[in-house]
Coordinates of C-alpha atoms and ligand atoms in Angstrom, one line a residue:
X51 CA -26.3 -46.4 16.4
X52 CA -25.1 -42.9 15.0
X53 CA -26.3 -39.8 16.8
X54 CA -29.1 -37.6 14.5
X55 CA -28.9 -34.7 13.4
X56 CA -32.7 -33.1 14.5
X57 CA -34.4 -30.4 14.1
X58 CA -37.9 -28.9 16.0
X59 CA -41.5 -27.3 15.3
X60 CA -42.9 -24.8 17.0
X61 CA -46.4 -23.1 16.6
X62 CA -46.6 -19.4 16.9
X63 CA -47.5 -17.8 20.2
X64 CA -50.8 -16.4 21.1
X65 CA -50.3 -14.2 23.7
X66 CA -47.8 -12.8 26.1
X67 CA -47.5 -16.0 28.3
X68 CA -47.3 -18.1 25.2
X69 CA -44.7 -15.9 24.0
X70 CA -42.5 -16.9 27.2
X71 CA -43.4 -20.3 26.9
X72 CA -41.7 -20.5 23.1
X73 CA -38.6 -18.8 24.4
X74 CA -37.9 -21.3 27.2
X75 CA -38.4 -23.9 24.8
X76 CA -36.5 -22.6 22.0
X77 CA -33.6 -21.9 25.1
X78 CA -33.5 -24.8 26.1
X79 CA -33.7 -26.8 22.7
X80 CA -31.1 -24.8 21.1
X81 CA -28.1 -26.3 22.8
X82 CA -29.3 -29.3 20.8
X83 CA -27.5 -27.7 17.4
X84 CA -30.6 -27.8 15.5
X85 CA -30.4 -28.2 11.5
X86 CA -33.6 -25.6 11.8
X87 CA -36.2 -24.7 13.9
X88 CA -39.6 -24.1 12.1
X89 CA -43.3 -22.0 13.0
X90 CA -46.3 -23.9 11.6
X91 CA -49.1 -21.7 10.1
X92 CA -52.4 -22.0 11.7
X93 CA -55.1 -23.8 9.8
X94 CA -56.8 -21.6 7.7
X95 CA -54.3 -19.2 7.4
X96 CA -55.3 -18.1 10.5
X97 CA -52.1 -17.2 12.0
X98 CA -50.3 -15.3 9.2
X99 CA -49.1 -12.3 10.9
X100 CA -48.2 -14.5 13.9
X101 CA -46.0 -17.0 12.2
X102 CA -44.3 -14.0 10.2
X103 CA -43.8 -12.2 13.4
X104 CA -42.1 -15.1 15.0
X105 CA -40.0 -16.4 12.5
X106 CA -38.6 -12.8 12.1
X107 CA -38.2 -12.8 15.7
X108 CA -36.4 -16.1 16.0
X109 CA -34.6 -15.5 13.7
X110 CA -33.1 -12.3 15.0
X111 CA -32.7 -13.6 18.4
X112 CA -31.7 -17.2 18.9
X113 CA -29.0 -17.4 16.3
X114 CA -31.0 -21.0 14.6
X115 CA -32.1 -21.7 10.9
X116 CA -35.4 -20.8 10.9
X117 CA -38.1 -22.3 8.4
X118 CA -41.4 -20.7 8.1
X119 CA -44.7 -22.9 7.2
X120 CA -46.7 -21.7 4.7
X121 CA -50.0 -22.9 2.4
X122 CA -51.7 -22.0 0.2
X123 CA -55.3 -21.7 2.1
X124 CA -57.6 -18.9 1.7
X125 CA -55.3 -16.1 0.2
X126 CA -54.1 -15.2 -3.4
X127 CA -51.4 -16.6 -5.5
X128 CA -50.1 -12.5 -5.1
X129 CA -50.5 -12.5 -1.2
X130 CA -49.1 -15.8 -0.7
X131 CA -46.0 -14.8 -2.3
X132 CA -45.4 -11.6 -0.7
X133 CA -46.0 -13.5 2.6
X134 CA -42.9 -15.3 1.3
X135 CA -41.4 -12.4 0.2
X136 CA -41.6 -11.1 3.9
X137 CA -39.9 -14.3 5.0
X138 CA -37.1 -13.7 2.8
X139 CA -36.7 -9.8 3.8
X140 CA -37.1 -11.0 7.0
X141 CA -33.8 -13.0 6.2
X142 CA -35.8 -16.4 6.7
X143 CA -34.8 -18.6 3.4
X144 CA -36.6 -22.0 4.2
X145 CA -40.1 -22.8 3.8
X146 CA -42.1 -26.0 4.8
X147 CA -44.2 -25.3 1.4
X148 CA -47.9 -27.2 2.5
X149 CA -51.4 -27.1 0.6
X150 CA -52.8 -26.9 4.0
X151 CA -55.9 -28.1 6.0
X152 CA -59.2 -25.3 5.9
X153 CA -60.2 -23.5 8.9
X154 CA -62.0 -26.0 11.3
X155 CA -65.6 -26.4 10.2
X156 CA -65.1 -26.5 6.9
X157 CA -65.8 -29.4 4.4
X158 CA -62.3 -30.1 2.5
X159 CA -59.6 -27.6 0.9
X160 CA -61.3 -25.5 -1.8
X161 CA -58.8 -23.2 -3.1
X162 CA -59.0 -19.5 -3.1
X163 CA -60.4 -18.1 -6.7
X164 CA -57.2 -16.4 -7.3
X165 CA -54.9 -18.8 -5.2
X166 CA -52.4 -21.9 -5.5
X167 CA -54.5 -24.8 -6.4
X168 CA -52.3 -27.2 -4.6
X169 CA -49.0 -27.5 -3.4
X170 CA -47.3 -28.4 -6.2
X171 CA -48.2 -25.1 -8.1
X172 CA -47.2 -23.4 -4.7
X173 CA -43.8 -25.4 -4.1
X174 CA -43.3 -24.2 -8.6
X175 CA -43.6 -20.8 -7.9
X176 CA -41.5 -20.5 -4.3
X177 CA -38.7 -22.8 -6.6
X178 CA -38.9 -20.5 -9.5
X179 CA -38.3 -17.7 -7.1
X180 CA -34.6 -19.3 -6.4
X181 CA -34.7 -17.5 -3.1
X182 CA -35.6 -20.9 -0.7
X183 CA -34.7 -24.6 0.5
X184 CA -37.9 -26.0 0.7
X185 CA -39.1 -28.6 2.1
X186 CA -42.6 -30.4 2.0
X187 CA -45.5 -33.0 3.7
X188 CA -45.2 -36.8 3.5
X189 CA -47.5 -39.5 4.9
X190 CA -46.1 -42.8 5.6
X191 CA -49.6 -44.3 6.5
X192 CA -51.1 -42.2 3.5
X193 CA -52.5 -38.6 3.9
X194 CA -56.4 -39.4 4.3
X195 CA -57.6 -37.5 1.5
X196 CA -55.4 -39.8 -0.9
X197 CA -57.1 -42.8 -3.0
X198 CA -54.4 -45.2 -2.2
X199 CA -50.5 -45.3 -1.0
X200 CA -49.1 -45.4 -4.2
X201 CA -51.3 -42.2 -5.4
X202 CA -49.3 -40.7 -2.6
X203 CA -46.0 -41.4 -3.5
X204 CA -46.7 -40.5 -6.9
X205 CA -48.0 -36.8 -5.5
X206 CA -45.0 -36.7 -3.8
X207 CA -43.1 -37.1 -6.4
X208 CA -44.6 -34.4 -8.3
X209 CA -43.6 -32.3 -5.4
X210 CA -40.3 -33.5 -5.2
X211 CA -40.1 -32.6 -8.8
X212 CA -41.5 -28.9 -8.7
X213 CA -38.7 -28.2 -6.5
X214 CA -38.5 -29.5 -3.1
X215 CA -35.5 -30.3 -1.3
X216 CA -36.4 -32.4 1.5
X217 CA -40.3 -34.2 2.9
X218 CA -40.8 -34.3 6.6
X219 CA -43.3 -36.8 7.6
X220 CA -46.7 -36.7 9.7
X221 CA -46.2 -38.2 13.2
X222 CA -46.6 -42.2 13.6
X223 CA -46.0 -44.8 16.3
X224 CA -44.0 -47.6 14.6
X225 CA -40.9 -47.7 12.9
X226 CA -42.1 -50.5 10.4
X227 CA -44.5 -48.4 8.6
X228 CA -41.7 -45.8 7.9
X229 CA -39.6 -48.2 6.3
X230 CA -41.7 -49.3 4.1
X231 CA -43.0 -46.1 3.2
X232 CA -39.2 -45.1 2.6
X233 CA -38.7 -48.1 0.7
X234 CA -41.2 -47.4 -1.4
X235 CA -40.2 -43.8 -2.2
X236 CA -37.0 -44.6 -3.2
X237 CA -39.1 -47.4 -5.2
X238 CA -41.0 -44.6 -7.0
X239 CA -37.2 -42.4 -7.6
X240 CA -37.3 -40.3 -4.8
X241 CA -34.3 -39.5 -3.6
X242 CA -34.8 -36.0 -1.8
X243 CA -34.3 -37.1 1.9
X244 CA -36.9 -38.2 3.8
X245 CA -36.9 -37.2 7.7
X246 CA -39.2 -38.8 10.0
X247 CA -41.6 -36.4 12.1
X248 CA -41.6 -37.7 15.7
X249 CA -44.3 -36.4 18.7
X250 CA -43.4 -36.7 21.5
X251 CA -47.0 -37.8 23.7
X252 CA -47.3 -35.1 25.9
X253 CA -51.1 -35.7 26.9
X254 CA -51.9 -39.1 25.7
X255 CA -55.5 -38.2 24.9
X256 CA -55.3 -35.6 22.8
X257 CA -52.5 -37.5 20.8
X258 CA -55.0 -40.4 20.5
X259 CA -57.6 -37.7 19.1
X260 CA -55.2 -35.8 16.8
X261 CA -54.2 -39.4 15.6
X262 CA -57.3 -40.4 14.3
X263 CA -58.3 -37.1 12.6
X264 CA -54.9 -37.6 10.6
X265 CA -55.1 -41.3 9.8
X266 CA -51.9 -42.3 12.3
X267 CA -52.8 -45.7 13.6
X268 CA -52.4 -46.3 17.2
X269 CA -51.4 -49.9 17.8
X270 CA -53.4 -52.0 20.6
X271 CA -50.3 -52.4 22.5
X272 CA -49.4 -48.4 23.1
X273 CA -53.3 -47.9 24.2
X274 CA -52.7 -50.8 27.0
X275 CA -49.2 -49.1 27.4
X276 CA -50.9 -45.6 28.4
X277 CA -54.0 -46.6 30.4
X278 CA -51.7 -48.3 33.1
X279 CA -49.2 -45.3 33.1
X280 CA -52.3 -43.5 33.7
X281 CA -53.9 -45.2 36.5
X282 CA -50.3 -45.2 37.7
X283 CA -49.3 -41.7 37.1
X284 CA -46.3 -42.8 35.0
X285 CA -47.4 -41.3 32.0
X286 CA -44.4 -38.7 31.2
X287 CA -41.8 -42.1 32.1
X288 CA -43.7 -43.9 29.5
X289 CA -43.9 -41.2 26.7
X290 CA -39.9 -41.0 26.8
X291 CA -39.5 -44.5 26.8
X292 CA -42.0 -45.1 23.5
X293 CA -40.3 -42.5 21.8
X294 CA -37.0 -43.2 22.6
X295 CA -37.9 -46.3 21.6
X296 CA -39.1 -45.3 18.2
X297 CA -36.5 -43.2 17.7
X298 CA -33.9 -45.8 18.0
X299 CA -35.4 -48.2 16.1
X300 CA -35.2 -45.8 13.1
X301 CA -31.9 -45.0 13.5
X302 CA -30.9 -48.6 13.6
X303 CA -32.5 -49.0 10.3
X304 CA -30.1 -46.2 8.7
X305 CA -32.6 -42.7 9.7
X306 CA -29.8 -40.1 10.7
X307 CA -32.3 -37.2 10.9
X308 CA -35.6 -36.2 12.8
X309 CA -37.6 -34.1 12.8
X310 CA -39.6 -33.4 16.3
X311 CA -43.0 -31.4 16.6
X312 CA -42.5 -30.6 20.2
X313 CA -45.8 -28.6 20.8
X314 CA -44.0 -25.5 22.3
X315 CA -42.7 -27.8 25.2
X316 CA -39.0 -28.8 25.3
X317 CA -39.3 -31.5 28.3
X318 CA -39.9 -34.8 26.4
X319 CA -38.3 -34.0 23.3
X320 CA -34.8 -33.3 25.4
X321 CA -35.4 -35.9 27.6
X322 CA -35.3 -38.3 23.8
X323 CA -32.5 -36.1 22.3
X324 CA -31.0 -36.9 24.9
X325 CA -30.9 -40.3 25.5
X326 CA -30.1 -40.6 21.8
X327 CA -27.1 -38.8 22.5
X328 CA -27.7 -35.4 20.8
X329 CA -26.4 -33.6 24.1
X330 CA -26.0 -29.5 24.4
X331 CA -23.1 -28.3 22.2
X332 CA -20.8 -25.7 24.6
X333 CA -18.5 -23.6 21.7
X334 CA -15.2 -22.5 23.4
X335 CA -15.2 -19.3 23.0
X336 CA -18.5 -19.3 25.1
X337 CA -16.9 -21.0 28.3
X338 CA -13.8 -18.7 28.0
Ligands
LIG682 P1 -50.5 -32.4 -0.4 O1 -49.5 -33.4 -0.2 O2 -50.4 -31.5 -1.6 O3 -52.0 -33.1 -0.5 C1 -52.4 -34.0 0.5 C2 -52.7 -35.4 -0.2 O4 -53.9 -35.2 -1.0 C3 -51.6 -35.8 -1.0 O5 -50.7 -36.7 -0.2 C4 -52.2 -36.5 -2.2 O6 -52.4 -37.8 -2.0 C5 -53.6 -35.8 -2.3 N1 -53.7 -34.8 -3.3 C6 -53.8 -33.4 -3.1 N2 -54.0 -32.8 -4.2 C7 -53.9 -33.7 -5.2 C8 -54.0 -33.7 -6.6 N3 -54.2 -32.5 -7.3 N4 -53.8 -34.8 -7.3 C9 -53.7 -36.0 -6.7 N5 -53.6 -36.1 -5.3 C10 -53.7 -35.0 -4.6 N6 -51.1 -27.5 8.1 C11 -51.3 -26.2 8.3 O7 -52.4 -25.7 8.1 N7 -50.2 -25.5 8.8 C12 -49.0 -26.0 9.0 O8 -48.1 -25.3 9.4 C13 -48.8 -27.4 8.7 N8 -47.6 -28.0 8.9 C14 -47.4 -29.3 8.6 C15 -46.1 -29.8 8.6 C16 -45.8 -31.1 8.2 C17 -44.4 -31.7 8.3 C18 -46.9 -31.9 7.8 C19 -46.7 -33.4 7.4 C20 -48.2 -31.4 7.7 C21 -48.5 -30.1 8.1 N9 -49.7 -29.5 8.0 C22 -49.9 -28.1 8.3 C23 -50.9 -30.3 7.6 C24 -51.2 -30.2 6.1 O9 -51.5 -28.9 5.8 C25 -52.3 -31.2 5.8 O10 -52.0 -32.5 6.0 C26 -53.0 -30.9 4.5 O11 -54.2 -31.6 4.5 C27 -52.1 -31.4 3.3 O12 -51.1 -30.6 3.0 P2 -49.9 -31.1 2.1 O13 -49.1 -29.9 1.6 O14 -49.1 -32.2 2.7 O15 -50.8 -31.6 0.9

C-alpha cells in the first residue's frame, strides 16, 4: 500500500472561539505536508468576506497551499471575479471553482441576472484568467440534481474541458462505488485526476442527515455498525476504524491522493492519516 499524498477542508470561522478552533486544527494537521488546505464558501454566498479573510490569513501564516472555494451563487459575473481577483492579490492561486447550493430555504440554484449560469461558464472565465489551478465537484453516486450517472460524467467532462485541473469528490462510504465511478470517467476521457473526498464521522447523526440531503448512501451494515458503538460509547474507535478502512481499500485499488473534509476538527482525520502512514514531516533545519 503506498502512503497518499492528502490534502484538508476547512470552513471559515465564525467567531473568535471558532477562529482558535481552525488554528489548532490547521496546527496540528500541517505536519501532515498537505498538497493544500482549502476554505469552503458558505451556501449562499453567505460567507464571502469570511472565506476571503481566512484564506488570506492562512495563507500568510501557516506556510500551506491554500485553495479558496468559490461559486457562482447570488453575485455578478463582475463580483465573482474580483472575489477571485482578491484571492489572487491575496497570493491564493487555487480555486475549488463550484456552481454552489442556494441559501437554505430556497427551491434550487437560480442564477443571479447578471451572474455565472453554471460552473462551467465560471470554471471558463477563472481559466481564461491564467492566474489559477482549479479544481472542481464530482459525484460518484451522482449529484442529485442530475438525470442519470452518465449525464454526470458528461457535465464533468465539460468541466474538465473549460479548464479544470483536478475533481474532488462528495464524501461516500464504500470504496466500490468510487471505482466504478473512476472507471467510468476515464471511460468518458477524463483524465484530470480524480481524488476521493473522505469524512471522517465525527457525530454519526448528523453524517447520516447530511448523507441523505446529498444523495451518499449509507449501507445497512455501517448503521448496525454505529448504533452499537453508541449504546457502547465506542463511537470515535469506530469512526477511525470505517475510515481507515475506506481509506485503505482505495489505496489498494491504485488511489494515491485524498482529500479529507475534516469539519474544523483534526482528531479523526490524524488519527486515519496516521494509520495510513502519512506521519508529521520534522525538516532539519527545524530540529537544529
Ligand atoms: P455542477 O457540477 O456544475 O452541477 C451539479 C450537477 O447538476 C452536475 O453534476 C450535473 O449533473 C447537473 N448540472 C448542473 N448544471 C447543468 C447543466 N447546465 N447541464 C447539465 N447538467 C447540469 N457548496 C458551497 O456552497 N460552498 C462550498 O464551498 C462547497 N464546496 C464543495 C466542495 C466539494 C469538493 C464538493 C463536491 C461540493 C461542494 N459544495 C459546496 C457543494 C456544491 O456547491 C453543490 O453540490 C452544488 O449543488 C453543485 O455544485 P457543482 O459545482 O458541483 O455543480
Amino acid at each position: 500500500m503506498t502512503t497518499p499524498q492528502v490534502s484538508f477542508e476547512f470552513f471559515p470561522p465564525q467567531s473568535l472561539e471558532a477562529s482558535f478552533r481552525l488554528w489548532d486544527t490547521v496546527q496540528a494537521l500541517a505536519p501532515l505536508d498537505p498538497r493544500f488546505v482549502s476554505v469552503t464558501y458558505g451556501a449562499g454566498g453567505t460567507t464571502r468576506d469570511l472565506t476571503r479573510d481566512a484564506v488570506a490569513t492562512l495563507h500568510k501564516s501557516s506556510g500551506l497551499n491554500v485553495a479558496a472555494h468559490l461559486t457562482c451563487v447570488n453575485a455578478s459575473k463582475a463580483e465573482t471575479l474580483q472575489i477571485a481577483r482578491d484571492f489572487a492579490d491575496a497570493g491564493v492561486n487555487e480555486i475549488v471553482a463550484l456552481r454552489g447550493d442556494p441559501p437554505k430555504g430556497s427551491n434550487g440554484f437560480q442564477p443571479h441576472p447578471e451572474g455565472f449560469a453554471n460552473s462551467v461558464e465560471l470554471i471558463e472565465a477563472l481559466s481564461e484568467s491564467g492566474d489559477f489551478t482549479i479544481r472542481v465537484g464530482a459525484y460518484p453516486e451522482k449529484h442529485p440534481e442530475a438525470a442519470d450517472m452518465q449525464a454526470d460524467i458528461d457535465w464533468l467532462k465539460r468541466k474538465i474541458d473549460a479548464g479544470a485541473d483536478e475533481a474532488l469528490t462528495q464524501f461516500f462510504f464504500e470504496a466500490e462505488g468510487f471505482l466504478r465511478f473512476r472507471d467510468a470517467c476515464a471511460k468518458a476521457g477524463i483524465t484530470a485526476p480524480i481524488v476521493p473526498g473522505i469524512l471522517p464521522i465525527e457525530n454519526w447523526k448528523g453524517v447520516r442527515n447530511f448523507a441523505r440531503r446529498c444523495g451518499t448512501t449509507v449501507p445497512t451494515w455501517l448503521e448496525d455498525a454505529f448504533e452499537k458503538a453508541t449504546r457502547d460509547d465506542r463511537e470515535d474507535l469506530l469512526a477511525t476504524a470505517v475510515c481507515t478502512e475506506l481509506c485503505s481499500d482505495l489505496l489498494d485499488e491504485g488511489v494515491d491522493t485524498l482529500h479529507f473534509y475534516t469539519l474544523n476538527r483534526p482528531e479523526l482525520t490524524r488519527d486515519v492519516c496516521h494509520a495510513l502512514g502519512v506521519t508529521p514531516q520534522v525538516r532539519l533545519e527545524n530540529v537544529a
